[in-house]
Tab-separated table of C-alpha atoms and ligand atoms in Angstrom:
chain	number	residue	atom	x	y	z
N	1	MET	CA	0.000	0.000	0.000
N	2	GLN	CA	1.323	3.381	-0.901
N	3	LEU	CA	0.872	6.112	1.673
N	4	GLN	CA	0.093	9.577	0.573
N	5	VAL	CA	0.803	12.030	3.340
N	6	LEU	CA	-1.335	15.108	3.248
N	7	GLY	CA	-1.150	17.758	5.914
N	8	LYS	CA	-4.751	18.666	5.382
N	9	ARG	CA	-7.534	17.917	7.842
N	10	GLY	CA	-9.985	15.271	6.751
N	11	ILE	CA	-7.853	13.565	4.121
N	12	ASN	CA	-7.341	9.851	4.638
N	13	MET	CA	-3.633	9.064	4.779
N	14	THR	CA	-4.255	5.639	3.258
N	15	GLU	CA	-6.111	7.047	0.261
N	16	LEU	CA	-4.692	5.174	-2.654
N	17	GLN	CA	-3.213	6.453	-5.841
N	18	THR	CA	-5.522	5.696	-8.718
N	19	ASP	CA	-4.623	4.317	-12.071
N	20	ASN	CA	-7.380	5.163	-14.526
N	21	SER	CA	-6.143	3.014	-17.361
N	22	ASN	CA	-7.070	-0.425	-16.124
N	23	MET	CA	-10.563	-0.777	-14.727
N	24	LEU	CA	-11.366	-4.291	-13.532
N	25	LEU	CA	-14.709	-4.069	-11.716
N	26	CYS	CA	-17.510	-1.617	-11.096
N	27	SER	CA	-19.888	-0.799	-8.259
N	28	ASN	CA	-22.675	-2.814	-9.924
N	29	CYS	CA	-20.575	-5.987	-9.720
N	30	PHE	CA	-21.355	-6.310	-6.009
N	31	GLU	CA	-24.313	-7.986	-4.359
N	32	ASP	CA	-23.731	-6.577	-0.839
N	33	GLU	CA	-25.524	-3.217	-0.745
N	34	GLY	CA	-23.001	-1.554	1.616
N	35	LEU	CA	-20.081	-2.625	-0.555
N	36	ARG	CA	-21.913	-1.418	-3.671
N	37	ILE	CA	-22.531	2.035	-2.103
N	38	ASP	CA	-18.915	2.330	-0.858
N	39	ALA	CA	-17.683	1.338	-4.344
N	40	ASP	CA	-19.986	3.924	-5.881
N	41	LYS	CA	-18.423	6.617	-3.663
N	42	ILE	CA	-14.804	5.886	-4.623
N	43	GLY	CA	-15.221	4.587	-8.182
N	44	HIS	CA	-14.631	6.528	-11.408
N	45	GLU	CA	-17.397	7.671	-13.693
N	46	SER	CA	-16.993	6.169	-17.120
N	47	LEU	CA	-19.413	4.919	-19.794
N	48	ASP	CA	-17.075	2.069	-20.747
N	49	GLU	CA	-18.505	-1.386	-20.287
N	50	CYS	CA	-17.438	-3.125	-17.044
N	51	PRO	CA	-15.215	-6.096	-18.021
N	52	ASN	CA	-16.915	-8.221	-15.362
N	53	CYS	CA	-20.670	-7.385	-15.290
N	54	LYS	CA	-20.911	-5.339	-18.525
N	55	SER	CA	-22.604	-2.424	-16.721
N	56	LYS	CA	-21.992	0.979	-18.314
N	57	ILE	CA	-23.293	3.069	-15.438
N	58	GLY	CA	-21.493	1.385	-12.519
N	59	LYS	CA	-18.551	3.398	-11.141
N	60	LYS	CA	-15.359	1.791	-12.390
N	61	LEU	CA	-12.663	0.376	-10.102
N	62	SER	CA	-8.951	-0.153	-10.810
N	63	LYS	CA	-6.832	-2.655	-8.866
N	64	ASP	CA	-5.689	0.071	-6.447
N	65	LEU	CA	-9.242	1.275	-5.884
N	66	ILE	CA	-10.410	-2.292	-5.212
N	67	ARG	CA	-7.643	-2.668	-2.603
N	68	GLY	CA	-8.709	0.625	-1.007
N	69	LEU	CA	-12.332	-0.512	-0.987
N	70	ALA	CA	-11.340	-3.841	0.584
N	71	TRP	CA	-9.389	-2.106	3.353
N	72	ARG	CA	-12.220	0.311	4.123
N	73	PHE	CA	-14.986	-2.316	4.137
N	74	PHE	CA	-13.243	-5.318	5.715
N	75	VAL	CA	-10.510	-3.782	7.921
N	76	SER	CA	-11.908	-0.415	8.994
N	77	GLY	CA	-15.410	-1.913	8.807
N	78	THR	CA	-14.587	-4.623	11.387
N	79	THR	CA	-12.562	-2.459	13.763
N	80	ILE	CA	-13.741	-2.822	17.337
N	81	ARG	CA	-13.025	-0.326	20.086
N	82	CYS	CA	-11.897	-1.690	23.425
N	83	ASN	CA	-11.686	0.090	26.807
N	84	TYR	CA	-8.362	1.402	25.560
N	85	GLY	CA	-7.300	0.995	21.964
N	86	ALA	CA	-9.005	-0.603	18.996
N	87	ALA	CA	-8.229	-3.332	16.470
N	88	PRO	CA	-9.714	-4.763	13.276
N	89	VAL	CA	-11.048	-8.350	13.298
N	90	ILE	CA	-10.126	-8.879	9.641
N	91	GLN	CA	-6.977	-7.950	7.784
N	92	THR	CA	-6.060	-8.275	4.150
N	93	ASN	CA	-2.796	-8.511	2.225
N	94	GLU	CA	-1.254	-10.043	-0.869
N	95	HIS	CA	0.460	-12.879	1.071
N	96	HIS	CA	-2.943	-14.354	1.851
N	97	TYR	CA	-4.035	-14.397	-1.785
N	98	GLY	CA	-5.766	-17.715	-2.435
N	99	LYS	CA	-5.734	-18.498	1.304
N	100	SER	CA	-8.688	-16.450	2.618
N	101	ASN	CA	-10.253	-17.997	5.709
N	102	ILE	CA	-13.105	-15.686	6.720
N	103	CYS	CA	-16.759	-16.787	6.910
N	104	PRO	CA	-18.860	-13.987	5.439
N	105	SER	CA	-22.620	-13.757	4.889
N	106	PRO	CA	-23.796	-15.692	1.806
N	107	TRP	CA	-24.466	-12.517	-0.193
N	108	LEU	CA	-20.805	-11.480	0.241
N	109	GLU	CA	-19.244	-14.725	-0.959
N	110	ASN	CA	-19.134	-13.875	-4.628
N	111	ASP	CA	-18.197	-10.219	-3.918
N	112	ILE	CA	-15.150	-11.390	-1.965
N	113	LYS	CA	-14.102	-13.727	-4.762
N	114	LEU	CA	-14.265	-10.844	-7.236
N	115	ILE	CA	-12.132	-8.662	-4.974
N	116	GLU	CA	-9.566	-11.408	-4.320
N	117	ASP	CA	-9.130	-12.285	-7.965
N	118	THR	CA	-8.833	-8.727	-9.272
N	119	ALA	CA	-6.817	-7.157	-6.422
N	120	ARG	CA	-4.745	-10.337	-5.785
N	121	ILE	CA	-5.303	-10.199	-2.029
N	122	GLY	CA	-6.737	-12.508	0.629
N	123	PHE	CA	-8.680	-11.942	3.862
N	124	PHE	CA	-7.838	-13.464	7.229
N	125	HIS	CA	-8.757	-13.204	10.901
N	126	TYR	CA	-6.337	-10.809	12.501
N	127	GLY	CA	-4.855	-11.533	15.905
N	128	PRO	CA	-3.936	-7.968	16.881
N	129	ARG	CA	-0.675	-7.195	18.597
N	130	LEU	CA	-1.764	-6.718	22.182
N	131	TRP	CA	-0.614	-3.087	22.497
N	132	MET	CA	-3.424	-2.212	20.077
N	133	VAL	CA	-5.982	-3.274	22.680
N	134	GLY	CA	-4.405	-1.392	25.564
N	135	GLU	CA	-1.560	-3.705	26.711
N	136	VAL	CA	0.731	-0.697	27.138
N	137	GLU	CA	2.714	-0.686	30.397
N	138	PRO	CA	2.453	3.042	31.296
N	139	LEU	CA	-1.286	2.907	30.504
N	140	LYS	CA	-1.741	-0.118	32.791
N	141	ASP	CA	0.201	1.714	35.519
N	142	LEU	CA	-2.078	4.760	35.105
N	143	GLN	CA	-5.063	2.493	35.800
N	144	SER	CA	-3.477	1.218	39.020
N	145	GLU	CA	-3.942	3.633	41.920
N	146	SER	CA	-0.641	2.662	43.507
N	147	LYS	CA	1.417	3.109	40.309
N	148	ARG	CA	-0.436	6.083	38.802
N	149	GLU	CA	1.513	8.875	40.513
N	150	ALA	CA	4.911	7.828	39.132
N	151	ILE	CA	3.609	7.892	35.546
N	152	ILE	CA	1.904	11.247	36.091
N	153	GLN	CA	5.242	12.687	37.221
N	154	ARG	CA	6.777	11.405	33.977
N	155	VAL	CA	3.960	13.093	32.007
N	156	ILE	CA	4.662	16.429	33.701
N	157	GLN	CA	8.399	16.108	33.028
N	158	GLU	CA	8.453	14.584	29.552
N	159	TYR	CA	5.710	16.559	27.805
N	160	PRO	CA	6.788	20.017	26.625
N	161	GLU	CA	5.610	23.387	27.836
N	162	ARG	CA	3.945	25.642	25.248
N	163	SER	CA	3.600	29.338	25.741
N	164	ILE	CA	0.433	30.807	24.271
N	165	PRO	CA	1.015	34.489	23.627
N	166	ARG	CA	-1.174	37.318	24.856
N	167	GLY	CA	-3.980	38.133	22.420
N	168	THR	CA	-4.500	34.513	21.240
N	169	LYS	CA	-8.081	33.930	20.190
N	170	PHE	CA	-10.179	30.849	20.984
N	171	TYR	CA	-13.852	29.939	21.298
N	172	ARG	CA	-16.041	28.713	24.111
N	173	LEU	CA	-19.539	27.488	23.461
N	174	ARG	CA	-22.491	27.423	25.865
N	175	VAL	CA	-25.704	25.497	25.402
N	176	ASN	CA	-28.832	27.198	26.813
N	177	PRO	CA	-27.106	29.809	29.031
N	178	LYS	CA	-29.420	31.812	31.322
N	179	ARG	CA	-28.057	35.234	30.359
N	180	PRO	CA	-26.317	34.771	26.991
N	181	ALA	CA	-25.141	38.401	26.712
N	182	GLU	CA	-23.387	38.310	30.111
N	183	PRO	CA	-19.621	37.669	29.642
N	184	MET	CA	-19.211	35.849	32.983
N	185	GLU	CA	-21.622	33.144	31.746
N	186	TYR	CA	-18.657	31.926	29.660
N	187	ASP	CA	-16.282	31.385	32.600
N	188	SER	CA	-15.688	27.840	33.929
N	189	PRO	CA	-18.869	26.355	35.408
N	190	PRO	CA	-19.358	26.952	39.154
N	191	VAL	CA	-17.809	24.306	41.448
N	192	GLU	CA	-21.173	22.634	42.128
N	193	PHE	CA	-21.492	21.826	38.400
N	194	SER	CA	-17.867	20.774	38.081
N	195	GLY	CA	-16.606	17.209	37.930
N	196	ASN	CA	-18.541	15.734	35.004
N	197	GLY	CA	-16.054	16.262	32.221
N	198	ARG	CA	-12.839	14.671	31.047
N	199	LEU	CA	-10.614	17.103	32.927
N	200	ASP	CA	-12.642	19.010	35.556
N	201	SER	CA	-13.150	17.684	39.059
N	202	SER	CA	-14.942	18.865	42.192
N	203	ASP	CA	-11.730	20.549	43.343
N	204	LEU	CA	-10.498	21.855	39.982
N	205	SER	CA	-12.711	23.903	37.655
N	206	VAL	CA	-11.721	23.885	34.008
N	207	MET	CA	-12.640	26.163	31.090
N	208	TYR	CA	-12.743	24.165	27.859
N	209	GLY	CA	-12.049	25.953	24.594
N	210	SER	CA	-10.994	25.386	21.035
N	211	GLN	CA	-9.741	27.404	18.106
N	212	ASP	CA	-12.189	25.556	15.848
N	213	ILE	CA	-15.932	26.210	16.234
N	214	ASP	CA	-16.891	22.868	14.628
N	215	VAL	CA	-14.909	21.126	17.353
N	216	CYS	CA	-16.760	23.125	20.054
N	217	ILE	CA	-20.071	21.938	18.591
N	218	HIS	CA	-18.909	18.288	18.700
N	219	GLU	CA	-17.494	18.616	22.220
N	220	CYS	CA	-20.723	20.151	23.580
N	221	ARG	CA	-22.766	17.420	21.881
N	222	ALA	CA	-24.945	20.329	20.731
N	223	SER	CA	-27.982	19.588	18.581
N	224	ILE	CA	-30.353	21.515	16.331
N	225	ASN	CA	-32.872	21.998	19.170
N	226	ASP	CA	-30.398	23.748	21.485
N	227	ASP	CA	-30.028	27.460	21.996
N	228	ILE	CA	-26.308	27.896	21.408
N	229	TYR	CA	-23.990	30.845	21.986
N	230	VAL	CA	-20.319	31.177	21.250
N	231	ALA	CA	-17.944	33.531	23.055
N	232	THR	CA	-14.759	34.640	21.328
N	233	LEU	CA	-12.112	34.849	24.030
N	234	LYS	CA	-8.654	36.404	23.979
N	235	THR	CA	-5.791	35.691	26.348
N	236	SER	CA	-4.788	38.862	28.223
N	237	GLN	CA	-1.264	37.693	29.023
N	238	ASP	CA	1.200	34.998	27.923
N	239	LEU	CA	0.006	31.671	29.327
N	240	ARG	CA	1.902	28.424	30.082
N	241	PHE	CA	0.374	25.188	28.861
N	242	LEU	CA	1.441	21.549	29.183
N	243	ASP	CA	1.137	20.164	25.641
N	244	LEU	CA	-0.337	16.661	25.815
N	245	THR	CA	-0.781	16.544	22.019
N	246	HIS	CA	2.981	16.412	21.484
N	247	VAL	CA	4.393	13.228	19.900
N	248	LEU	CA	7.108	12.001	22.303
N	249	GLU	CA	10.414	10.773	20.878
N	250	GLU	CA	10.977	7.408	22.532
N	251	ASP	CA	13.123	4.313	22.267
N	252	GLY	CA	11.469	0.969	22.854
N	253	THR	CA	8.283	-0.605	21.587
N	254	GLU	CA	4.616	0.370	21.627
N	255	PHE	CA	4.253	-1.846	24.719
N	256	GLU	CA	6.472	0.522	26.742
N	257	SER	CA	5.341	3.770	25.159
N	258	LEU	CA	4.160	6.691	27.286
N	259	ASP	CA	3.186	8.450	24.059
N	260	MET	CA	0.840	5.581	23.121
N	261	ALA	CA	-0.573	5.521	26.683
N	262	ILE	CA	-1.556	9.209	26.558
N	263	HIS	CA	-2.788	8.908	22.957
N	264	MET	CA	-5.103	6.029	23.980
N	265	LEU	CA	-6.190	7.762	27.173
N	266	PHE	CA	-7.676	10.746	25.335
N	267	LEU	CA	-9.463	8.520	22.801
N	268	ALA	CA	-11.088	6.481	25.603
N	269	LYS	CA	-14.570	7.041	27.017
N	270	SER	CA	-15.653	8.198	30.487
N	271	HIS	CA	-14.117	5.215	32.345
N	272	SER	CA	-10.793	6.976	31.732
N	273	TYR	CA	-11.743	10.382	33.198
N	274	GLU	CA	-10.392	9.585	36.659
N	275	ILE	CA	-6.915	9.336	35.107
N	276	SER	CA	-7.069	12.434	32.888
N	277	ARG	CA	-8.384	14.479	35.855
N	278	ALA	CA	-5.431	13.336	37.973
N	279	ILE	CA	-3.012	14.408	35.217
N	280	VAL	CA	-4.428	17.936	34.920
N	281	LYS	CA	-4.475	18.365	38.709
N	282	ALA	CA	-0.755	17.569	38.717
N	283	ALA	CA	-0.221	20.057	35.862
N	284	GLU	CA	-2.005	22.760	37.853
N	285	LYS	CA	0.135	21.938	40.903
N	286	ALA	CA	3.228	22.239	38.704
N	287	GLY	CA	2.247	25.826	37.902
N	288	PHE	CA	0.733	25.527	34.430
N	289	ASP	CA	-2.220	27.752	33.427
N	290	GLY	CA	-3.762	24.883	31.476
N	291	VAL	CA	-3.203	21.957	29.135
N	292	ILE	CA	-3.444	21.457	25.381
N	293	TYR	CA	-5.065	18.060	24.892
N	294	PRO	CA	-6.242	15.926	21.975
N	295	SER	CA	-9.998	15.989	21.317
N	296	PHE	CA	-11.920	12.736	21.801
N	297	PHE	CA	-13.503	13.615	18.451
N	298	SER	CA	-10.135	13.904	16.653
N	299	LEU	CA	-10.733	10.805	14.520
N	300	VAL	CA	-14.389	11.554	13.776
N	301	ILE	CA	-13.541	15.086	12.674
N	302	THR	CA	-10.405	14.234	10.684
N	303	GLY	CA	-11.607	10.900	9.266
N	304	GLY	CA	-8.662	9.047	10.812
N	305	HIS	CA	-8.562	5.352	11.622
N	306	PRO	CA	-7.803	4.476	15.268
N	307	PHE	CA	-4.351	3.069	16.040
N	308	GLU	CA	-3.520	2.468	12.395
N	309	THR	CA	-0.772	-0.051	11.735
N	310	SER	CA	1.317	-1.404	8.917
N	311	TYR	CA	2.354	-5.038	9.482
N	312	GLY	CA	1.624	-4.672	13.206
N	313	LEU	CA	3.687	-1.501	13.705
N	314	SER	CA	1.980	1.675	14.846
N	315	LEU	CA	2.015	4.380	12.165
N	316	ARG	CA	1.995	6.997	14.942
N	317	ARG	CA	5.452	5.685	15.948
N	318	TYR	CA	6.912	4.374	12.718
N	319	HIS	CA	5.422	6.522	9.965
N	320	PRO	CA	8.265	8.208	8.024
N	321	GLU	CA	6.594	11.545	8.725
N	322	ARG	CA	5.219	10.706	12.121
N	323	GLU	CA	4.763	14.257	13.425
N	324	ARG	CA	2.885	15.299	10.336
N	325	TYR	CA	0.912	12.067	10.407
N	326	SER	CA	-0.236	12.596	13.976
N	327	ASP	CA	-0.870	16.335	13.422
N	328	THR	CA	-3.208	15.429	10.570
N	329	TYR	CA	-5.339	13.330	12.882
N	330	THR	CA	-5.170	15.348	16.090
N	331	ILE	CA	-7.548	18.151	17.014
N	332	LYS	CA	-5.969	20.297	19.725
N	333	ASN	CA	-8.209	21.629	22.475
N	334	LEU	CA	-7.454	24.005	25.307
N	335	ALA	CA	-8.304	23.563	28.973
N	336	LEU	CA	-7.609	26.492	31.306
N	337	PHE	CA	-7.540	25.950	35.053
N	338	GLY	CA	-9.681	27.800	37.602
N	339	PHE	CA	-11.867	30.725	36.512
N	340	PRO	CA	-9.868	32.459	33.744
N	341	LEU	CA	-12.481	35.193	33.133
N	342	ARG	CA	-12.865	36.076	36.803
N	343	SER	CA	-9.080	36.090	37.277
N	344	GLU	CA	-8.696	38.079	34.025
N	345	LEU	CA	-6.346	35.625	32.328
N	346	VAL	CA	-8.715	35.860	29.352
N	347	LYS	CA	-11.252	38.440	28.165
N	348	VAL	CA	-14.458	38.140	26.168
N	349	ALA	CA	-13.913	39.820	22.783
N	350	SER	CA	-17.422	39.137	21.453
N	351	ILE	CA	-20.424	36.844	21.830
N	352	ASN	CA	-22.628	35.450	19.068
N	353	ARG	CA	-25.666	33.297	18.807
N	354	LEU	CA	-24.889	30.177	16.781
N	355	VAL	CA	-27.544	28.712	14.518
N	356	ILE	CA	-27.002	25.099	13.480
N	357	THR	CA	-28.669	24.377	10.166
N	358	HIS	CA	-27.018	21.127	9.281
N	359	VAL	CA	-25.764	18.134	11.207
N	360	GLY	CA	-23.891	15.733	8.988
N	361	TYR	CA	-22.596	12.214	9.371
N	362	GLN	CA	-20.291	10.544	6.919
N	363	GLY	CA	-19.352	6.925	7.003
N	364	HIS	CA	-18.791	3.717	5.199
N	365	PHE	CA	-20.000	0.143	5.557
N	366	GLY	CA	-18.601	-3.103	6.921
N	367	PRO	CA	-19.715	-6.738	7.016
N	368	VAL	CA	-22.158	-8.017	9.663
N	369	GLU	CA	-20.453	-11.401	10.236
N	370	TYR	CA	-17.096	-12.892	9.454
U	401	ZN	ZN1	-19.300	-4.365	-12.952
């Protein structure tokens, strides 16, 4: 597979180069409806007759496009999220050509044969390397109350400090505020409402913000029925942040990686909040004004695939352009400690009502059994 690295948000790094000259199948070749729709999305428009099913209107697929379709449907489409990490149930490669051993639904049997014979690949049940499903030592230590503190101290020491200069703009969104025109409504929530989020706790209030309004809408889980307001905030002095989105340079494997532990922590659901709250409390104690942290919605917003690998190696660690790779798939959010408006670390520059007119989901299909 040839990787095309694009520094642009929302572009799939595994998007394949297309070769127009040699079309082998078309979207109408497939019996599985999901596969047919996915093929229709990536295929090329052409009125040439399909060499397989003779359709003129089906979107045409070259060998590379068929391989891309196979990866999206069978690998991405069978990826299962665990408490920490995620892994596909099926993998595909050329070494398994002629040796496929998956058990698909009857309506997929012929589709798979077509894909195998044109793309020269096979499908097999994938036993993931265990780091992909959270067997990462520093992550296991973070889950143990007795070992957590030592790892948190490493986080504070090994992650870099970022200075955010005075006058930096970011957004904070409120859903159904009582007095939307009142600037103090946009400060951190009062202590009695604190402690429900990823980073705030009953003894540390946190103001969440982002430089991207779309991200704010995702993070607030806002919907069309909500009355939404967005405050534009500006920092009134230089502020010190601990940057948890940084890609750490490390020796050793994924199993020992602190970078992988923190990466998985911020993509995990609410069972992980106890750990992320402990990290930000330590950052506050160490004198930081806040943290820069990766959004839980990073992959949904950028279209990335969780914990992507090539032959079992993490692309986040081994991609030739790893920093650029991880930047492409990371949305950076801000969390400021305490009550930044009350303490005048930030000021409200303006407030707007936000009208949501469109909520969109994009996706692709996968098999139901294998
Ligand atoms: Zn066809």
